[in-house]
C-alpha cells in the first residue's frame, strides 16, 4: 500500500474530441456464423474471408438536452442516433516450420445518422420547415492482424494459448 501511494500520480481527464462511438472489434478470421478470437490459427495456406460482424448502435451520443434533441425546441443539440457497421475480414494461414502463423485484415463499412439542432419551424408555412439532420457513410480504420499459438487445444491438456496483435490504420485524417 505504501509503495502504491508513493508512485501514485494525480488523475487527468483525456482531452475532448475524437470520441470513439463504435469500439466493437470483430474476430480476425471468419469461421462459421458466429466468430470469436480463439487460440487456433488457420491451416497452412488456408484462406478465410467474409463478413466478420454486423452491429448496430442506437442513441450513441447526445450533446445537449436529450429531451429536446430531434424536436423543434430551439435549443442546440447534437446527437448520433444510429450507427450500423459491417466489417469485412480476411485472413491467411502459414506454417513457418513448426510455428503456425495467421495474417489478417479487416475493413469496417459504416452508415451513421443523427441530428444537429435546433431545427427550424416556420409557424406560417410548413413548407419552410428545416430539419438539420446529419448522416454519412464511409469506411472505418483498416485493421492489420497477426496471430500465432503456442499450445494447441487438440493435444493434452487441451488448453490453447496464443498471441494476437492488431494495428489499426486511420483511413481519414
Short mmCIF file of N, CA and C in Angstrom, two decimals:
data_model
loop_
_atom_site.label_atom_id
_atom_site.label_comp_id
_atom_site.label_asym_id
_atom_site.label_seq_id
_atom_site.Cartn_x
_atom_site.Cartn_y
_atom_site.Cartn_z
N UNK A 1 0.84 -1.19 0.00
CA UNK A 1 0.00 0.00 0.00
C UNK A 1 0.87 1.24 0.00
N UNK A 2 1.95 1.23 0.80
CA UNK A 2 2.85 2.39 0.86
C UNK A 2 3.51 2.62 -0.48
N UNK A 3 3.92 1.54 -1.16
CA UNK A 3 4.54 1.67 -2.48
C UNK A 3 3.54 2.21 -3.48
N UNK A 4 2.30 1.73 -3.41
CA UNK A 4 1.25 2.23 -4.31
C UNK A 4 1.00 3.71 -4.11
N UNK A 5 0.98 4.17 -2.87
CA UNK A 5 0.77 5.59 -2.58
C UNK A 5 1.97 6.43 -3.01
N UNK A 6 3.17 5.85 -2.92
CA UNK A 6 4.38 6.60 -3.28
C UNK A 6 4.48 6.84 -4.78
N UNK A 7 4.01 5.88 -5.60
CA UNK A 7 4.15 6.03 -7.05
C UNK A 7 2.87 6.54 -7.70
N UNK A 8 1.82 6.74 -6.91
CA UNK A 8 0.55 7.21 -7.47
C UNK A 8 0.69 8.62 -8.03
N UNK A 9 0.03 8.85 -9.15
CA UNK A 9 0.03 10.17 -9.78
C UNK A 9 -1.39 10.68 -9.86
N UNK A 10 -1.56 11.99 -9.91
CA UNK A 10 -2.93 12.52 -9.99
C UNK A 10 -3.61 12.11 -11.29
N UNK A 11 -4.91 11.90 -11.21
CA UNK A 11 -5.70 11.52 -12.39
C UNK A 11 -5.93 12.74 -13.26
N UNK A 12 -5.89 12.54 -14.57
CA UNK A 12 -6.12 13.61 -15.53
C UNK A 12 -7.14 13.14 -16.54
N UNK A 13 -8.03 14.03 -16.92
CA UNK A 13 -9.03 13.70 -17.94
C UNK A 13 -8.39 13.72 -19.31
N UNK A 14 -8.92 12.89 -20.19
CA UNK A 14 -8.43 12.90 -21.56
C UNK A 14 -8.94 14.14 -22.27
N UNK A 15 -8.20 14.64 -23.25
CA UNK A 15 -8.69 15.79 -23.99
C UNK A 15 -9.96 15.45 -24.77
N UNK A 16 -10.83 16.42 -24.90
CA UNK A 16 -12.10 16.19 -25.60
C UNK A 16 -11.88 16.07 -27.09
N UNK A 17 -12.82 15.46 -27.78
CA UNK A 17 -12.75 15.31 -29.23
C UNK A 17 -12.37 13.90 -29.62
N UNK A 18 -12.67 13.56 -30.87
CA UNK A 18 -12.36 12.24 -31.42
C UNK A 18 -12.87 11.12 -30.53
N UNK A 19 -14.14 11.16 -30.21
CA UNK A 19 -14.76 10.16 -29.37
C UNK A 19 -15.03 8.91 -30.20
N UNK A 20 -14.60 7.76 -29.71
CA UNK A 20 -14.87 6.51 -30.39
C UNK A 20 -16.29 6.07 -30.05
N UNK A 21 -17.17 6.07 -31.03
CA UNK A 21 -18.55 5.69 -30.79
C UNK A 21 -18.79 4.21 -31.00
N UNK A 22 -18.02 3.60 -31.86
CA UNK A 22 -18.22 2.19 -32.18
C UNK A 22 -16.91 1.46 -31.91
N UNK A 23 -16.72 1.01 -30.69
CA UNK A 23 -15.45 0.39 -30.29
C UNK A 23 -15.44 -1.12 -30.47
N UNK A 24 -16.49 -1.69 -31.01
CA UNK A 24 -16.55 -3.15 -31.20
C UNK A 24 -15.53 -3.58 -32.25
N UNK A 25 -14.77 -4.62 -31.96
CA UNK A 25 -13.80 -5.19 -32.89
C UNK A 25 -14.13 -6.66 -33.09
N UNK A 26 -14.50 -7.07 -34.32
CA UNK A 26 -14.85 -8.48 -34.54
C UNK A 26 -13.60 -9.36 -34.56
N UNK A 27 -13.84 -10.67 -34.59
CA UNK A 27 -12.75 -11.64 -34.67
C UNK A 27 -11.98 -11.44 -35.98
N UNK A 28 -10.70 -11.81 -35.97
CA UNK A 28 -9.86 -11.54 -37.14
C UNK A 28 -10.04 -12.54 -38.27
N UNK A 29 -10.66 -13.66 -38.03
CA UNK A 29 -10.96 -14.57 -39.13
C UNK A 29 -12.42 -14.98 -39.04
N UNK A 30 -12.95 -15.40 -40.16
CA UNK A 30 -14.37 -15.70 -40.26
C UNK A 30 -14.54 -17.21 -40.37
N UNK A 31 -14.98 -17.83 -39.29
CA UNK A 31 -15.22 -19.28 -39.26
C UNK A 31 -16.63 -19.53 -38.78
N UNK A 32 -17.53 -19.82 -39.66
CA UNK A 32 -18.90 -20.12 -39.27
C UNK A 32 -19.73 -18.85 -39.16
N UNK A 33 -20.90 -19.01 -38.55
CA UNK A 33 -21.85 -17.90 -38.46
C UNK A 33 -21.48 -16.93 -37.34
N UNK A 34 -21.08 -17.44 -36.20
CA UNK A 34 -20.65 -16.60 -35.09
C UNK A 34 -19.17 -16.86 -34.86
N UNK A 35 -18.38 -15.80 -34.84
CA UNK A 35 -16.94 -15.99 -34.72
C UNK A 35 -16.43 -15.32 -33.45
N UNK A 36 -15.32 -15.84 -32.95
CA UNK A 36 -14.64 -15.23 -31.82
C UNK A 36 -13.16 -15.52 -31.98
N UNK A 37 -12.35 -14.70 -31.34
CA UNK A 37 -10.91 -14.90 -31.41
C UNK A 37 -10.54 -16.06 -30.50
N UNK A 38 -9.99 -17.11 -31.09
CA UNK A 38 -9.55 -18.28 -30.34
C UNK A 38 -8.05 -18.42 -30.53
N UNK A 39 -7.46 -19.36 -29.81
CA UNK A 39 -6.01 -19.54 -29.93
C UNK A 39 -5.63 -20.27 -31.22
N UNK A 40 -6.57 -20.99 -31.83
CA UNK A 40 -6.26 -21.73 -33.05
C UNK A 40 -6.03 -20.78 -34.22
N UNK A 41 -5.10 -21.15 -35.08
CA UNK A 41 -4.83 -20.40 -36.30
C UNK A 41 -5.35 -21.19 -37.49
N UNK A 42 -5.42 -20.53 -38.63
CA UNK A 42 -5.80 -21.21 -39.87
C UNK A 42 -4.70 -22.19 -40.25
N UNK A 43 -5.02 -23.18 -41.05
CA UNK A 43 -4.04 -24.15 -41.52
C UNK A 43 -3.10 -23.53 -42.54
N UNK A 44 -2.09 -24.29 -42.93
CA UNK A 44 -1.09 -23.81 -43.88
C UNK A 44 -1.75 -23.49 -45.22
N UNK A 45 -1.56 -22.28 -45.69
CA UNK A 45 -2.10 -21.76 -46.95
C UNK A 45 -3.63 -21.80 -47.00
N UNK A 46 -4.25 -21.74 -45.83
CA UNK A 46 -5.72 -21.71 -45.75
C UNK A 46 -6.17 -20.25 -45.74
N UNK A 47 -7.23 -19.97 -46.49
CA UNK A 47 -7.76 -18.61 -46.64
C UNK A 47 -9.14 -18.54 -46.01
N UNK A 48 -9.40 -17.45 -45.32
CA UNK A 48 -10.70 -17.22 -44.71
C UNK A 48 -11.10 -15.78 -44.97
N UNK A 49 -12.29 -15.58 -45.51
CA UNK A 49 -12.78 -14.21 -45.68
C UNK A 49 -14.29 -14.21 -45.56
N UNK A 50 -14.82 -13.05 -45.20
CA UNK A 50 -16.27 -12.95 -45.08
C UNK A 50 -16.67 -11.70 -44.33
N UNK A 51 -17.92 -11.68 -43.91
CA UNK A 51 -18.46 -10.59 -43.13
C UNK A 51 -18.22 -10.95 -41.67
N UNK A 52 -17.22 -10.30 -41.07
CA UNK A 52 -16.83 -10.64 -39.70
C UNK A 52 -17.88 -10.27 -38.68
N UNK A 53 -18.57 -9.16 -38.89
CA UNK A 53 -19.58 -8.74 -37.92
C UNK A 53 -20.51 -7.73 -38.56
N UNK A 54 -21.72 -7.71 -38.07
CA UNK A 54 -22.70 -6.70 -38.44
C UNK A 54 -23.27 -6.21 -37.12
N UNK A 55 -23.01 -4.93 -36.77
CA UNK A 55 -23.51 -4.44 -35.49
C UNK A 55 -24.20 -3.10 -35.66
N UNK A 56 -25.08 -2.81 -34.72
CA UNK A 56 -25.88 -1.59 -34.74
C UNK A 56 -25.83 -0.95 -33.37
N UNK A 57 -25.53 0.34 -33.34
CA UNK A 57 -25.58 1.11 -32.11
C UNK A 57 -26.69 2.14 -32.21
N UNK A 58 -27.48 2.28 -31.15
CA UNK A 58 -28.62 3.21 -31.14
C UNK A 58 -28.44 4.20 -29.99
N UNK A 59 -28.71 5.49 -30.26
CA UNK A 59 -28.56 6.56 -29.26
C UNK A 59 -27.16 6.54 -28.64
N UNK A 60 -26.15 6.63 -29.49
CA UNK A 60 -24.77 6.52 -29.03
C UNK A 60 -24.23 7.80 -28.38
N UNK A 61 -24.71 8.96 -28.82
CA UNK A 61 -24.17 10.21 -28.32
C UNK A 61 -25.24 11.29 -28.35
N UNK A 62 -25.37 12.03 -27.25
CA UNK A 62 -26.25 13.19 -27.21
C UNK A 62 -25.50 14.30 -26.49
N UNK A 63 -25.30 15.41 -27.19
CA UNK A 63 -24.71 16.61 -26.59
C UNK A 63 -25.81 17.66 -26.55
N UNK A 64 -26.19 18.08 -25.39
CA UNK A 64 -27.32 18.99 -25.22
C UNK A 64 -28.40 18.29 -24.43
N UNK A 65 -29.57 18.88 -24.36
CA UNK A 65 -30.69 18.32 -23.60
C UNK A 65 -31.31 17.17 -24.39
N UNK A 66 -31.24 15.93 -23.88
CA UNK A 66 -31.79 14.79 -24.62
C UNK A 66 -33.29 14.90 -24.89
N UNK A 67 -34.01 15.62 -24.05
CA UNK A 67 -35.46 15.71 -24.24
C UNK A 67 -35.83 16.63 -25.40
N UNK A 68 -34.90 17.50 -25.83
CA UNK A 68 -35.20 18.42 -26.93
C UNK A 68 -34.52 18.02 -28.22
N UNK A 69 -33.62 17.06 -28.18
CA UNK A 69 -32.88 16.67 -29.38
C UNK A 69 -33.82 16.04 -30.40
N UNK A 70 -33.76 16.48 -31.65
CA UNK A 70 -34.62 15.96 -32.70
C UNK A 70 -35.98 16.62 -32.74
N UNK A 71 -36.23 17.57 -31.83
CA UNK A 71 -37.51 18.26 -31.80
C UNK A 71 -37.28 19.73 -32.15
N UNK A 72 -38.34 20.44 -32.41
CA UNK A 72 -38.25 21.85 -32.79
C UNK A 72 -38.35 22.73 -31.55
N UNK A 73 -37.39 22.60 -30.64
CA UNK A 73 -37.44 23.34 -29.39
C UNK A 73 -36.66 24.64 -29.44
N UNK A 74 -35.80 24.80 -30.42
CA UNK A 74 -34.95 25.98 -30.49
C UNK A 74 -33.68 25.84 -29.67
N UNK A 75 -33.55 24.75 -28.94
CA UNK A 75 -32.35 24.51 -28.12
C UNK A 75 -31.30 23.79 -28.95
N UNK A 76 -30.02 24.19 -28.80
CA UNK A 76 -28.97 23.49 -29.55
C UNK A 76 -28.80 22.05 -29.08
N UNK A 77 -28.50 21.20 -30.02
CA UNK A 77 -28.37 19.78 -29.72
C UNK A 77 -27.57 19.10 -30.83
N UNK A 78 -26.86 18.06 -30.47
CA UNK A 78 -26.12 17.25 -31.44
C UNK A 78 -26.26 15.81 -30.98
N UNK A 79 -26.69 14.93 -31.86
CA UNK A 79 -26.84 13.53 -31.47
C UNK A 79 -26.45 12.60 -32.62
N UNK A 80 -25.90 11.47 -32.25
CA UNK A 80 -25.69 10.37 -33.19
C UNK A 80 -26.70 9.31 -32.77
N UNK A 81 -27.71 9.13 -33.61
CA UNK A 81 -28.84 8.27 -33.26
C UNK A 81 -28.62 6.81 -33.64
N UNK A 82 -28.06 6.56 -34.80
CA UNK A 82 -27.87 5.19 -35.28
C UNK A 82 -26.53 5.07 -35.98
N UNK A 83 -25.85 3.96 -35.74
CA UNK A 83 -24.62 3.64 -36.45
C UNK A 83 -24.62 2.16 -36.75
N UNK A 84 -24.60 1.83 -38.03
CA UNK A 84 -24.58 0.44 -38.48
C UNK A 84 -23.22 0.16 -39.11
N UNK A 85 -22.58 -0.91 -38.67
CA UNK A 85 -21.24 -1.24 -39.17
C UNK A 85 -21.21 -2.69 -39.63
N UNK A 86 -20.75 -2.89 -40.85
CA UNK A 86 -20.48 -4.23 -41.38
C UNK A 86 -18.97 -4.31 -41.60
N UNK A 87 -18.33 -5.28 -40.99
CA UNK A 87 -16.87 -5.40 -41.08
C UNK A 87 -16.50 -6.57 -41.99
N UNK A 88 -15.77 -6.26 -43.04
CA UNK A 88 -15.23 -7.28 -43.94
C UNK A 88 -13.90 -7.76 -43.37
N UNK A 89 -13.70 -9.06 -43.28
CA UNK A 89 -12.47 -9.61 -42.74
C UNK A 89 -11.88 -10.63 -43.72
N UNK A 90 -10.58 -10.74 -43.68
CA UNK A 90 -9.86 -11.74 -44.46
C UNK A 90 -8.63 -12.17 -43.69
N UNK A 91 -8.28 -13.45 -43.77
CA UNK A 91 -7.11 -13.96 -43.08
C UNK A 91 -6.46 -15.05 -43.91
N UNK A 92 -5.15 -15.22 -43.71
CA UNK A 92 -4.37 -16.22 -44.44
C UNK A 92 -3.46 -16.92 -43.45
N UNK A 93 -3.46 -18.26 -43.45
CA UNK A 93 -2.63 -19.04 -42.56
C UNK A 93 -1.37 -19.53 -43.24
N UNK A 94 -0.28 -19.54 -42.51
CA UNK A 94 1.00 -20.05 -42.98
C UNK A 94 1.64 -20.90 -41.89
N UNK A 95 2.49 -21.79 -42.30
CA UNK A 95 3.25 -22.57 -41.33
C UNK A 95 4.73 -22.31 -41.62
N UNK A 96 5.42 -21.65 -40.69
CA UNK A 96 6.84 -21.37 -40.81
C UNK A 96 7.58 -22.42 -39.98
N UNK A 97 7.88 -23.55 -40.61
CA UNK A 97 8.46 -24.67 -39.85
C UNK A 97 7.38 -25.20 -38.90
N UNK A 98 7.70 -25.30 -37.61
CA UNK A 98 6.68 -25.79 -36.67
C UNK A 98 5.76 -24.68 -36.14
N UNK A 99 6.01 -23.44 -36.55
CA UNK A 99 5.26 -22.31 -36.00
C UNK A 99 4.08 -21.95 -36.90
N UNK A 100 2.85 -22.06 -36.37
CA UNK A 100 1.68 -21.65 -37.16
C UNK A 100 1.49 -20.14 -37.07
N UNK A 101 1.28 -19.51 -38.21
CA UNK A 101 1.08 -18.05 -38.27
C UNK A 101 -0.22 -17.75 -38.99
N UNK A 102 -0.81 -16.62 -38.66
CA UNK A 102 -2.01 -16.15 -39.35
C UNK A 102 -1.93 -14.64 -39.50
N UNK A 103 -2.17 -14.18 -40.72
CA UNK A 103 -2.17 -12.75 -41.02
C UNK A 103 -3.57 -12.37 -41.47
N UNK A 104 -4.08 -11.26 -40.95
CA UNK A 104 -5.45 -10.87 -41.28
C UNK A 104 -5.58 -9.39 -41.56
N UNK A 105 -6.70 -9.05 -42.16
CA UNK A 105 -7.03 -7.66 -42.46
C UNK A 105 -8.54 -7.48 -42.21
N UNK A 106 -8.93 -6.29 -41.72
CA UNK A 106 -10.35 -6.00 -41.51
C UNK A 106 -10.65 -4.59 -41.98
N UNK A 107 -11.85 -4.41 -42.51
CA UNK A 107 -12.27 -3.10 -43.01
C UNK A 107 -13.75 -2.89 -42.70
N UNK A 108 -14.04 -1.99 -41.74
CA UNK A 108 -15.45 -1.72 -41.42
C UNK A 108 -16.07 -0.73 -42.40
N UNK A 109 -17.32 -0.98 -42.76
CA UNK A 109 -18.11 -0.08 -43.59
C UNK A 109 -19.22 0.45 -42.69
N UNK A 110 -19.31 1.79 -42.56
CA UNK A 110 -20.15 2.41 -41.55
C UNK A 110 -21.21 3.29 -42.20
N UNK A 111 -22.45 3.21 -41.67
CA UNK A 111 -23.54 4.11 -42.02
C UNK A 111 -24.02 4.75 -40.72
N UNK A 112 -24.16 6.09 -40.71
CA UNK A 112 -24.48 6.80 -39.49
C UNK A 112 -25.57 7.83 -39.74
N UNK A 113 -26.45 8.04 -38.75
CA UNK A 113 -27.47 9.09 -38.84
C UNK A 113 -27.62 9.76 -37.49
N UNK A 114 -28.05 11.01 -37.52
CA UNK A 114 -28.23 11.75 -36.28
C UNK A 114 -28.92 13.08 -36.51
N UNK A 115 -28.76 13.98 -35.55
CA UNK A 115 -29.43 15.28 -35.58
C UNK A 115 -28.46 16.35 -35.10
N UNK A 116 -28.56 17.52 -35.70
CA UNK A 116 -27.80 18.68 -35.22
C UNK A 116 -28.75 19.87 -35.22
N UNK A 117 -29.39 20.05 -34.10
CA UNK A 117 -30.40 21.10 -33.98
C UNK A 117 -29.81 22.40 -33.49
N UNK A 118 -30.58 23.44 -33.39
CA UNK A 118 -32.04 23.39 -33.38
C UNK A 118 -32.62 23.37 -34.79
N UNK A 119 -33.74 22.67 -34.91
CA UNK A 119 -34.47 22.64 -36.17
C UNK A 119 -35.27 23.93 -36.31
N UNK A 120 -35.68 24.24 -37.52
CA UNK A 120 -36.45 25.46 -37.77
C UNK A 120 -37.87 25.09 -38.17
N UNK A 121 -38.83 25.70 -37.48
CA UNK A 121 -40.24 25.51 -37.81
C UNK A 121 -40.83 26.88 -38.11
N UNK A 122 -41.34 27.04 -39.33
CA UNK A 122 -41.99 28.28 -39.73
C UNK A 122 -43.47 28.17 -39.35
N UNK A 123 -43.94 28.98 -38.40
CA UNK A 123 -45.32 28.85 -37.96
C UNK A 123 -46.33 29.25 -39.03
N UNK A 124 -45.90 30.00 -40.05
CA UNK A 124 -46.84 30.45 -41.08
C UNK A 124 -46.87 29.54 -42.29
N UNK A 125 -45.77 28.80 -42.56
CA UNK A 125 -45.71 27.97 -43.76
C UNK A 125 -44.89 26.71 -43.45
N UNK A 126 -45.55 25.57 -43.37
CA UNK A 126 -44.84 24.33 -43.03
C UNK A 126 -43.88 23.88 -44.13
N UNK A 127 -43.99 24.44 -45.33
CA UNK A 127 -43.05 24.10 -46.40
C UNK A 127 -41.67 24.69 -46.14
N UNK A 128 -41.57 25.65 -45.23
CA UNK A 128 -40.29 26.27 -44.91
C UNK A 128 -39.58 25.58 -43.74
N UNK A 129 -40.20 24.57 -43.15
CA UNK A 129 -39.58 23.88 -42.02
C UNK A 129 -38.28 23.22 -42.47
N UNK A 130 -37.28 23.25 -41.60
CA UNK A 130 -35.99 22.62 -41.90
C UNK A 130 -35.55 21.77 -40.73
N UNK A 131 -35.21 20.54 -41.03
CA UNK A 131 -34.66 19.62 -40.04
C UNK A 131 -33.18 19.47 -40.34
N UNK A 132 -32.34 19.84 -39.38
CA UNK A 132 -30.90 19.81 -39.59
C UNK A 132 -30.34 18.46 -39.14
N UNK A 133 -30.68 17.43 -39.91
CA UNK A 133 -30.20 16.08 -39.61
C UNK A 133 -28.78 15.91 -40.14
N UNK A 134 -28.12 14.90 -39.67
CA UNK A 134 -26.80 14.56 -40.20
C UNK A 134 -26.79 13.09 -40.54
N UNK A 135 -26.05 12.77 -41.58
CA UNK A 135 -25.91 11.38 -41.99
C UNK A 135 -24.62 11.22 -42.77
N UNK A 136 -24.15 10.02 -42.84
CA UNK A 136 -22.93 9.77 -43.59
C UNK A 136 -22.67 8.29 -43.72
N UNK A 137 -21.79 7.96 -44.62
CA UNK A 137 -21.34 6.60 -44.80
C UNK A 137 -19.89 6.64 -45.23
N UNK A 138 -19.18 5.59 -44.94
CA UNK A 138 -17.77 5.53 -45.29
C UNK A 138 -17.13 4.29 -44.72
N UNK A 139 -15.82 4.27 -44.79
CA UNK A 139 -15.07 3.13 -44.25
C UNK A 139 -14.39 3.56 -42.96
N UNK A 140 -14.23 2.60 -42.08
CA UNK A 140 -13.56 2.85 -40.80
C UNK A 140 -12.07 2.58 -40.92
N UNK A 141 -11.42 2.46 -39.78
CA UNK A 141 -9.98 2.24 -39.74
C UNK A 141 -9.62 0.83 -40.21
N UNK A 142 -8.65 0.75 -41.10
CA UNK A 142 -8.16 -0.51 -41.63
C UNK A 142 -7.38 -1.25 -40.53
N UNK A 143 -7.75 -2.50 -40.28
CA UNK A 143 -7.07 -3.29 -39.26
C UNK A 143 -6.14 -4.31 -39.87
N UNK A 144 -4.92 -4.38 -39.36
CA UNK A 144 -3.95 -5.41 -39.75
C UNK A 144 -3.70 -6.28 -38.53
N UNK A 145 -3.76 -7.60 -38.69
CA UNK A 145 -3.72 -8.51 -37.56
C UNK A 145 -2.69 -9.62 -37.76
N UNK A 146 -2.17 -10.10 -36.65
CA UNK A 146 -1.22 -11.21 -36.64
C UNK A 146 -1.60 -12.12 -35.48
N UNK A 147 -1.54 -13.44 -35.72
CA UNK A 147 -1.85 -14.39 -34.66
C UNK A 147 -0.96 -15.62 -34.79
N UNK A 148 -0.56 -16.16 -33.65
CA UNK A 148 0.14 -17.44 -33.57
C UNK A 148 -0.29 -18.13 -32.29
N UNK A 149 -0.06 -19.44 -32.19
CA UNK A 149 -0.39 -20.11 -30.93
C UNK A 149 0.77 -20.98 -30.47
N UNK A 150 0.82 -21.18 -29.15
CA UNK A 150 1.90 -21.93 -28.53
C UNK A 150 1.45 -23.31 -28.07
N UNK A 151 0.23 -23.39 -27.56
CA UNK A 151 -0.35 -24.67 -27.15
C UNK A 151 -1.61 -24.89 -27.96
N UNK A 152 -1.79 -26.10 -28.46
CA UNK A 152 -2.95 -26.43 -29.28
C UNK A 152 -4.01 -27.12 -28.42
N UNK A 153 -5.27 -26.83 -28.71
CA UNK A 153 -6.37 -27.45 -27.97
C UNK A 153 -6.57 -28.92 -28.37
N UNK A 154 -5.94 -29.35 -29.46
CA UNK A 154 -6.11 -30.74 -29.91
C UNK A 154 -5.20 -31.71 -29.16
N UNK A 155 -4.22 -31.19 -28.41
CA UNK A 155 -3.30 -32.05 -27.65
C UNK A 155 -3.51 -31.84 -26.15
N UNK A 156 -3.27 -32.88 -25.33
CA UNK A 156 -3.41 -32.68 -23.89
C UNK A 156 -2.47 -31.57 -23.42
N UNK A 157 -2.85 -30.76 -22.52
CA UNK A 157 -4.00 -30.75 -21.62
C UNK A 157 -5.24 -30.09 -22.23
N UNK A 158 -5.34 -30.03 -23.56
CA UNK A 158 -6.50 -29.46 -24.26
C UNK A 158 -6.76 -28.02 -23.84
N UNK A 159 -5.68 -27.29 -23.77
CA UNK A 159 -5.72 -25.87 -23.42
C UNK A 159 -4.97 -25.12 -24.51
N UNK A 160 -5.57 -24.09 -25.03
CA UNK A 160 -4.93 -23.31 -26.09
C UNK A 160 -4.39 -22.00 -25.56
N UNK A 161 -3.17 -21.70 -25.95
CA UNK A 161 -2.56 -20.41 -25.60
C UNK A 161 -2.00 -19.82 -26.88
N UNK A 162 -2.38 -18.60 -27.16
CA UNK A 162 -1.93 -17.94 -28.39
C UNK A 162 -1.58 -16.49 -28.14
N UNK A 163 -1.13 -15.85 -29.20
CA UNK A 163 -0.76 -14.43 -29.15
C UNK A 163 -1.36 -13.76 -30.38
N UNK A 164 -2.04 -12.66 -30.16
CA UNK A 164 -2.62 -11.90 -31.27
C UNK A 164 -2.27 -10.44 -31.10
N UNK A 165 -1.89 -9.81 -32.20
CA UNK A 165 -1.59 -8.37 -32.18
C UNK A 165 -2.32 -7.71 -33.34
N UNK A 166 -2.84 -6.51 -33.09
CA UNK A 166 -3.58 -5.78 -34.11
C UNK A 166 -3.10 -4.34 -34.15
N UNK A 167 -3.09 -3.79 -35.35
CA UNK A 167 -2.77 -2.38 -35.57
C UNK A 167 -3.89 -1.82 -36.44
N UNK A 168 -4.42 -0.66 -36.05
CA UNK A 168 -5.48 -0.02 -36.82
C UNK A 168 -4.95 1.26 -37.46
N UNK A 169 -5.03 1.32 -38.78
CA UNK A 169 -4.53 2.46 -39.53
C UNK A 169 -5.68 3.39 -39.89
N UNK A 170 -5.57 4.67 -39.59
CA UNK A 170 -6.67 5.59 -39.92
C UNK A 170 -6.85 5.72 -41.43
N UNK A 171 -8.10 5.70 -41.86
CA UNK A 171 -8.40 5.84 -43.29
C UNK A 171 -8.69 7.29 -43.64
N UNK A 172 -8.90 8.14 -42.65
CA UNK A 172 -9.16 9.56 -42.88
C UNK A 172 -8.37 10.37 -41.88
N UNK A 173 -8.00 11.58 -42.23
CA UNK A 173 -7.28 12.43 -41.28
C UNK A 173 -8.24 13.35 -40.56
#
